[in-house]
Amino acid sequence: MAVSARRGTPLSIDEISAAALRLVDAGGVEALSMRKLAAELAVNPMSLYHHVESKDALLELVCATAARRMSLPTDDDRSWQEQLRALAFAYHRHAREHPALWIYVHAHPQMVANRQMSLWQLLERILRLAGVPEDELRRTSDVLYAFVSGIILSELQGHLPDDPEETGRSLNTAIELIVRGLEGGAAG
Amino acid sequence: MAVSARRGTPLSIDEISAAALRLVDAGGVEALSMRKLAAELAVNPMSLYHHVESKDALLELVCATAARRMSLPTDDDRSWQEQLRALAFAYHRHAREHPALWIYVHAHPQMVANRQMSLWQLLERILRLAGVPEDELRRTSDVLYAFVSGIILSELQGHLPDDPEETGRSLNTAIELIVRGLEGGAAG
DNA sequence: CTCACAGCCATACACCGTATGGTAGCGTGT
DNA sequence: ACACGCTACCATACGGTGTATGGCTGTGAG
C-alpha cells in the first residue's frame, strides 16, 4: 500500500474526523474545506476521498464523532425532576464544547435522525417516571428536546445576554418552566 | 444614469431583495448566489454591488424583508393564554412560509438582534398580563421565544413526524406546557 | 460645454468541491 | 519469479463561488 509522500503512517478515518472536528471547533463549519483539511493532514486533497464519500459525508462523520463524545448522566434513583435537570445540563455542556458544529447539526435535518441515540432512551425513561402517559411519550420528548435545543441555540448565538451567570439563570428558568408544566399533568 | 443593457428600468433594492427572497424560498439559502440572482434580474453580477455591500448584507436585507411580511395578531382583550397561543401560531405560520430563510436566520446570530421588533413588545405585554414580575420579563420572554423557535425548528426539519395533524398537536403540546408552566408561577 | 457622478459591466483572482485518470507498492496465485 | 490486482495516494482540470479593480456611458449641475 503506497504510503503518503510526506507522512509515515497511512491516513485513517479517525484521524480525518478528529482533524475536521478540530477545524470546525476552531473556526466554524465554514472554516472546514477539503483543501484545508488535507493541508492539516499533510496530504493531497483528493486523498481524502478514499476515506470519505463527499464533504457532506465527512460532516456527518464529524457530527457522529462529536455526538459520541457527549457524556450523559447516569440513570440513578434521583427524582425525575433531578434527572431531567441533569440531562438538560449535560446536553447544554456538550453544546458549549462544540458550538459551531451544534448549530450546524440543528440546521441540517439529516444530521439528527439519530433518534435511537441513548439520549432519547434516557429522556423517555425520565418522562415515564414523570407520569407522562405512554401515548404522549414520543410527542412530549420531542417537545422537550425542542425546548432545550431552542434555549441552547439562543444562548450560543448571544440572543441571550452573554453574562454566563445570566444564561445559567435562563436555562434554569427554562427547565423549571418545563418541570412545572409536566407536573401540571399531560397535554391535550 | 446609464440604464442596464437589457432592461428598461434601473435596478432597485426592493427588486433585488424580492428576487433574492424568491430564490431562497424556492431552493434554500444555498441556492442564492450573486450570479444566479443577477441572472434572475437580467443584469451583470457586479451590478448588484452598487446596491448592496456584500452577500452577507444582501442576506440581512432579505431577512428584514421577510420579517416585515410577518403579520402579528392584534393586541385585543382576549385572555393572555389566548393571546399567547395566537402569537405562537402566527410566528409558526410565518416560519412555514419561509422555512429555509427561517432556519438560516436562527443559525446566524447577527440576523435576529431585532429585539425591538413589535413581536417582542407584544410578547412582553402578554407576559405582563400573565403576571410575570417585571424583573423576570426579559428572561421569560427569551425563554418562551427559544421554546417556540425550538419547536418550529424541529418541525421544519422533520425531526417531528411530518403528518401535519401530528405537528399541530406537537405545537399544541408545547404551548399548553408553556401556559401551564406560566400559570404555576414565576421561575427561580 | 464641461465635468462629476451614478449605474452598469468585463475581466480577473483566489477559493471551493470533486470528476477523471494516473502511479507506487504490497499481497496473492501460479 | 513473474504477473496481476488492489489499495492508497496524487496531479490536473472543470465549473462554481464571492468580489476587487477599473472602465464605460448617459444624466444632471455648474
XYZ file of C-alpha atoms (C1' of nucleotides) in Angstrom:
436
model
C 0.000 0.000 0.000
C 1.593 3.173 -1.169
C 2.071 5.460 1.790
C 1.637 9.205 1.556
C 4.608 11.091 0.170
C 5.154 13.184 3.278
C 3.859 11.038 6.115
C 4.933 7.788 7.679
C 1.533 6.427 8.687
C -1.395 5.983 6.318
C -4.497 8.113 6.727
C -7.319 6.821 8.895
C -10.945 7.792 9.230
C -10.494 8.601 12.889
C -7.597 10.869 12.142
C -9.588 12.612 9.446
C -12.696 13.172 11.513
C -10.684 14.303 14.530
C -8.822 16.874 12.460
C -12.051 18.011 10.845
C -13.703 18.434 14.236
C -10.718 20.470 15.362
C -11.087 22.769 12.356
C -14.808 23.163 12.912
C -14.464 23.873 16.616
C -11.763 26.406 15.891
C -13.311 28.336 13.038
C -16.874 27.250 12.454
C -18.204 24.937 9.801
C -17.323 27.396 7.069
C -13.677 27.050 8.072
C -13.713 23.403 7.078
C -12.746 22.804 3.481
C -11.423 19.652 1.946
C -8.312 21.546 0.937
C -7.603 22.990 4.366
C -8.270 19.654 5.992
C -5.896 17.969 3.570
C -3.262 20.585 4.325
C -3.783 19.995 8.042
C -3.083 16.309 7.430
C -0.177 16.992 5.044
C -1.928 15.160 2.278
C -3.355 15.843 -1.156
C -6.991 16.990 -1.088
C -8.099 14.145 -3.306
C -6.664 11.579 -0.937
C -9.462 12.317 1.484
C -11.935 10.945 -0.998
C -10.620 7.449 -0.499
C -11.866 7.513 3.058
C -14.908 9.713 2.736
C -17.537 9.898 0.019
C -18.016 13.649 -0.041
C -17.828 16.704 2.127
C -21.370 16.090 3.333
C -20.438 12.574 4.342
C -17.411 13.975 6.136
C -19.613 16.364 8.075
C -21.925 13.553 9.031
C -18.886 11.691 10.294
C -17.754 14.691 12.293
C -21.199 15.047 13.834
C -21.193 11.406 14.861
C -17.734 11.786 16.326
C -18.826 14.757 18.396
C -22.034 13.030 19.466
C -20.081 10.059 20.731
C -18.140 12.394 22.980
C -21.209 13.592 24.841
C -21.344 12.155 28.348
C -24.838 11.545 29.677
C -25.731 11.490 33.351
C -26.194 8.063 34.917
C -29.721 6.778 35.245
C -29.828 6.514 39.031
C -32.574 6.788 41.638
C -32.877 10.533 41.866
C -36.306 12.095 41.326
C -37.320 12.603 37.722
C -37.046 16.340 38.225
C -33.410 15.984 39.225
C -32.660 13.612 36.388
C -34.305 15.881 33.866
C -32.240 18.802 35.080
C -29.079 16.716 34.900
C -29.823 15.607 31.359
C -30.529 19.141 30.221
C -27.313 20.404 31.751
C -25.295 17.584 30.207
C -26.678 18.391 26.815
C -26.017 22.046 27.398
C -22.411 21.367 28.333
C -21.882 19.316 25.208
C -23.306 22.090 23.066
C -20.885 24.561 24.566
C -17.969 22.317 23.748
C -18.796 22.252 20.034
C -20.952 25.314 19.468
C -20.378 25.721 15.739
C -20.994 22.090 14.972
C -24.013 22.044 17.235
C -25.604 24.900 15.350
C -24.812 23.216 12.068
C -26.439 19.999 13.184
C -29.632 21.715 14.179
C -29.858 23.466 10.848
C -29.447 20.238 8.862
C -32.220 17.668 9.148
C -30.299 14.617 8.015
C -27.877 15.007 10.901
C -30.177 14.263 13.836
C -32.159 11.305 12.627
C -30.265 9.528 15.429
C -33.449 9.010 17.339
C -32.171 5.743 18.796
C -29.327 7.565 20.484
C -29.096 6.829 24.185
C -30.050 10.415 24.887
C -33.560 9.692 23.670
C -33.862 6.492 25.593
C -32.825 8.225 28.782
C -35.246 11.071 28.172
C -38.124 8.672 27.643
C -37.315 6.810 30.827
C -37.354 10.057 32.764
C -40.656 11.117 31.272
C -42.197 7.800 32.181
C -41.085 8.459 35.736
C -42.768 11.848 35.499
C -46.029 10.085 34.751
C -46.355 11.037 31.095
C -48.770 8.515 29.561
C -47.321 6.098 27.027
C -49.107 7.520 24.010
C -47.783 11.009 24.764
C -44.191 9.926 25.268
C -42.942 10.499 21.786
C -44.613 13.855 21.428
C -43.560 15.083 24.842
C -39.949 14.090 24.410
C -39.893 15.782 21.023
C -41.228 18.925 22.588
C -38.810 18.902 25.491
C -35.877 18.281 23.212
C -37.026 21.147 21.039
C -37.361 23.425 24.057
C -33.900 22.771 25.365
C -32.412 22.996 21.894
C -34.145 26.318 21.407
C -32.714 27.658 24.623
C -29.230 26.488 23.840
C -29.442 27.848 20.323
C -30.441 31.227 21.708
C -27.576 31.175 24.111
C -24.954 30.079 21.584
C -25.902 32.960 19.364
C -25.920 35.586 22.024
C -29.639 36.211 21.722
C -29.436 35.910 25.457
C -27.217 38.353 27.317
C -23.802 36.756 27.379
C -23.179 37.063 31.084
C -22.623 33.360 31.888
C -24.414 33.693 35.214
C -27.392 35.180 33.447
C -27.512 32.413 30.823
C -27.334 29.916 33.643
C -30.416 31.518 35.125
C -32.158 31.427 31.738
C -31.500 27.743 31.411
C -32.853 27.312 34.919
C -35.933 29.326 34.113
C -36.469 27.101 31.115
C -36.079 23.848 32.958
C -38.234 24.917 35.859
C -40.902 26.008 33.415
C -40.764 22.595 31.816
C -40.823 20.777 35.136
C -43.804 22.762 36.344
C -45.508 22.202 33.018
C -45.038 18.471 33.370
C -46.157 18.477 36.988
C -49.356 20.135 35.830
C -50.339 16.942 34.006
C -50.462 15.661 30.443
C -51.075 17.919 27.439
C -54.097 17.880 25.168
C -27.986 57.375 -15.307
C -26.917 54.668 -17.623
C -29.596 52.031 -17.684
C -28.868 48.331 -17.876
C -28.167 46.968 -21.306
C -31.108 44.564 -21.361
C -33.712 46.192 -19.131
C -35.779 49.333 -19.305
C -35.930 50.223 -15.637
C -32.941 50.601 -13.319
C -32.356 48.138 -10.528
C -33.833 48.857 -7.114
C -33.116 47.474 -3.691
C -36.688 46.281 -3.330
C -36.485 44.435 -6.609
C -33.216 42.842 -5.578
C -34.366 41.691 -2.164
C -37.676 40.415 -3.523
C -35.919 38.344 -6.167
C -33.427 37.069 -3.604
C -36.218 36.059 -1.262
C -37.865 34.234 -4.142
C -34.672 32.299 -4.825
C -34.203 31.424 -1.165
C -37.784 30.305 -0.704
C -37.537 28.189 -3.812
C -34.229 26.469 -3.293
C -32.843 27.246 0.142
C -30.173 29.727 1.097
C -27.520 27.755 -0.757
C -29.459 28.356 -3.970
C -28.836 32.067 -3.678
C -25.690 33.207 -5.385
C -24.852 36.657 -6.629
C -24.526 35.253 -10.107
C -27.855 33.463 -10.131
C -29.565 36.473 -8.637
C -28.019 38.682 -11.287
C -29.187 36.279 -13.978
C -32.685 36.351 -12.482
C -32.624 40.134 -12.811
C -31.015 40.051 -16.266
C -28.069 42.022 -15.046
C -24.348 41.624 -14.601
C -23.331 40.112 -11.248
C -21.192 43.084 -10.353
C -24.098 45.459 -10.802
C -25.639 44.152 -7.616
C -22.733 45.561 -5.656
C -23.899 49.080 -6.371
C -26.981 48.447 -4.284
C -25.665 46.007 -1.738
C -22.369 45.909 0.109
C -21.837 42.164 0.060
C -23.669 38.884 0.000
C -23.988 38.966 3.767
C -25.551 42.398 3.586
C -27.913 41.084 0.931
C -28.975 38.244 3.194
C -29.574 40.656 6.028
C -31.757 42.629 3.689
C -33.676 39.539 2.673
C -34.249 38.615 6.302
C -35.578 42.068 7.048
C -37.856 41.879 4.032
C -39.276 38.561 5.175
C -39.633 39.776 8.766
C -41.651 42.751 7.613
C -44.096 40.357 5.963
C -44.982 38.584 9.193
C -48.460 39.533 10.376
C -48.895 39.559 14.141
C -52.214 39.023 15.907
C -53.948 42.162 17.203
C -53.482 43.024 20.845
C -57.116 42.758 21.907
C -58.853 41.872 25.152
C -58.625 38.113 24.984
C -57.048 36.275 27.921
C -53.283 36.169 27.975
C -53.474 32.421 27.334
C -55.415 33.030 24.119
C -53.107 35.814 23.027
C -50.030 33.718 23.679
C -51.444 30.904 21.591
C -52.312 33.327 18.807
C -48.833 34.825 18.808
C -47.190 31.414 18.707
C -49.359 30.300 15.824
C -48.713 33.498 13.894
C -44.990 33.014 14.283
C -45.347 29.405 13.282
C -47.247 30.350 10.148
C -44.582 32.822 9.145
C -41.873 30.220 9.611
C -43.707 27.853 7.311
C -43.898 30.482 4.618
C -40.132 30.956 4.527
C -38.703 27.784 6.014
C -35.228 27.932 4.504
C -34.702 31.555 5.405
C -36.111 30.982 8.865
C -33.584 28.246 9.548
C -30.802 30.403 8.211
C -31.781 33.268 10.482
C -31.750 31.101 13.553
C -28.316 29.796 12.712
C -26.830 33.278 12.282
C -26.664 35.471 15.368
C -26.385 38.830 13.688
C -29.717 38.335 11.991
C -32.028 38.456 14.995
C -30.663 41.319 17.000
C -34.037 42.900 16.114
C -35.085 42.829 19.708
C -37.149 45.976 19.282
C -39.351 44.218 16.748
C -43.032 44.514 17.526
C -43.092 40.755 18.134
C -41.082 41.249 21.296
C -43.188 44.129 22.504
C -46.328 42.095 22.059
C -44.816 39.132 23.843
C -43.793 41.261 26.794
C -47.260 42.761 27.076
C -48.781 39.295 27.131
C -46.353 38.091 29.784
C -47.177 41.099 31.938
C -50.811 40.081 31.661
C -49.786 36.593 32.776
C -48.414 38.072 35.953
C -44.723 37.614 35.225
C -42.876 40.060 37.506
C -41.083 42.929 35.833
C -37.569 41.748 36.586
C -38.301 38.328 35.060
C -39.823 39.722 31.871
C -36.729 39.753 29.738
C -35.625 36.314 30.792
C -39.039 34.754 30.455
C -39.676 36.178 27.009
C -36.262 34.991 25.889
C -37.102 31.531 27.125
C -40.516 31.411 25.528
C -39.153 32.639 22.235
C -36.474 29.990 22.410
C -39.043 27.306 23.158
C -41.281 28.143 20.253
C -38.295 28.549 17.943
C -37.027 25.167 19.031
C -40.349 23.542 18.271
C -40.629 25.180 14.890
C -37.054 24.283 14.047
C -37.773 20.655 14.882
C -40.829 20.696 12.725
C -39.185 22.392 9.747
C -36.519 19.727 9.723
C -38.788 16.806 10.041
C -37.478 15.811 13.470
C -41.142 15.631 14.240
C -43.236 13.168 12.241
C -44.339 15.102 9.197
C -48.009 14.324 9.485
C -49.335 17.909 9.636
C -52.025 16.962 12.110
C -49.382 15.442 14.342
C -47.150 18.511 14.182
C -50.171 20.606 15.038
C -50.619 18.521 18.143
C -46.939 18.894 18.988
C -47.185 22.640 18.759
C -50.248 22.475 20.984
C -48.460 20.260 23.472
C -45.667 22.813 23.557
C -47.887 25.808 24.047
C -50.006 24.159 26.700
C -46.856 23.131 28.515
C -45.705 26.726 28.450
C -49.060 28.056 29.563
C -49.239 25.616 32.458
C -45.652 26.458 33.356
C -46.514 30.142 33.489
C -49.703 29.540 35.449
C -47.584 27.722 38.011
C -45.905 30.996 38.941
C -42.583 32.714 38.263
C -39.371 30.789 37.846
C -36.330 30.850 40.113
C -19.768 72.952 -22.810
C -17.734 70.694 -19.198
C -17.375 67.702 -15.585
C -18.727 64.791 -11.700
C -21.085 61.046 -10.741
C -24.442 57.126 -10.667
C -25.284 52.894 -12.710
C -23.624 49.263 -15.082
C -20.329 45.968 -16.927
C -15.816 42.979 -18.295
C -12.052 40.915 -16.519
C -9.511 38.647 -13.160
C -8.206 36.391 -8.714
C -8.446 33.197 -5.161
C -11.011 29.732 -3.354
C -14.266 25.876 -3.391
C -15.960 20.662 -4.214
C -14.856 16.975 -6.938
C -14.543 14.122 -11.721
C -11.111 11.831 -14.075
C -7.300 9.238 -14.579
C -2.640 8.001 -13.336
C 1.099 5.913 -10.217
C 3.634 3.356 -6.462
C 3.974 -0.505 -3.769
C 2.025 -4.590 -1.420
C -0.441 -9.409 -1.429
C -1.563 -13.257 -3.729
C -1.893 -17.111 -7.407
C 0.563 -19.665 -10.367
C 9.948 -15.491 -10.303
C 6.522 -13.232 -12.525
C 2.173 -11.014 -13.384
C -1.784 -9.326 -11.701
C -4.978 -6.683 -8.980
C -5.900 -3.749 -5.279
C -5.310 -0.051 -2.095
C -3.729 4.385 -1.021
C -2.306 8.265 -2.861
C -1.668 12.162 -6.106
C -1.818 15.744 -10.419
C -4.632 18.044 -13.275
C -8.704 20.175 -14.592
C -13.632 21.875 -14.637
C -17.224 24.565 -13.250
C -18.838 27.016 -9.487
C -18.352 30.814 -5.796
C -17.621 35.956 -3.788
C -15.688 40.099 -5.041
C -11.504 43.639 -6.164
C -10.327 46.543 -9.787
C -11.050 49.532 -13.254
C -13.510 51.116 -17.358
C -17.718 52.663 -19.944
C -21.869 55.616 -20.591
C -25.570 58.561 -20.203
C -27.629 62.202 -16.984
C -27.784 66.455 -14.288
C -25.478 70.528 -12.323
C -22.421 74.483 -12.830
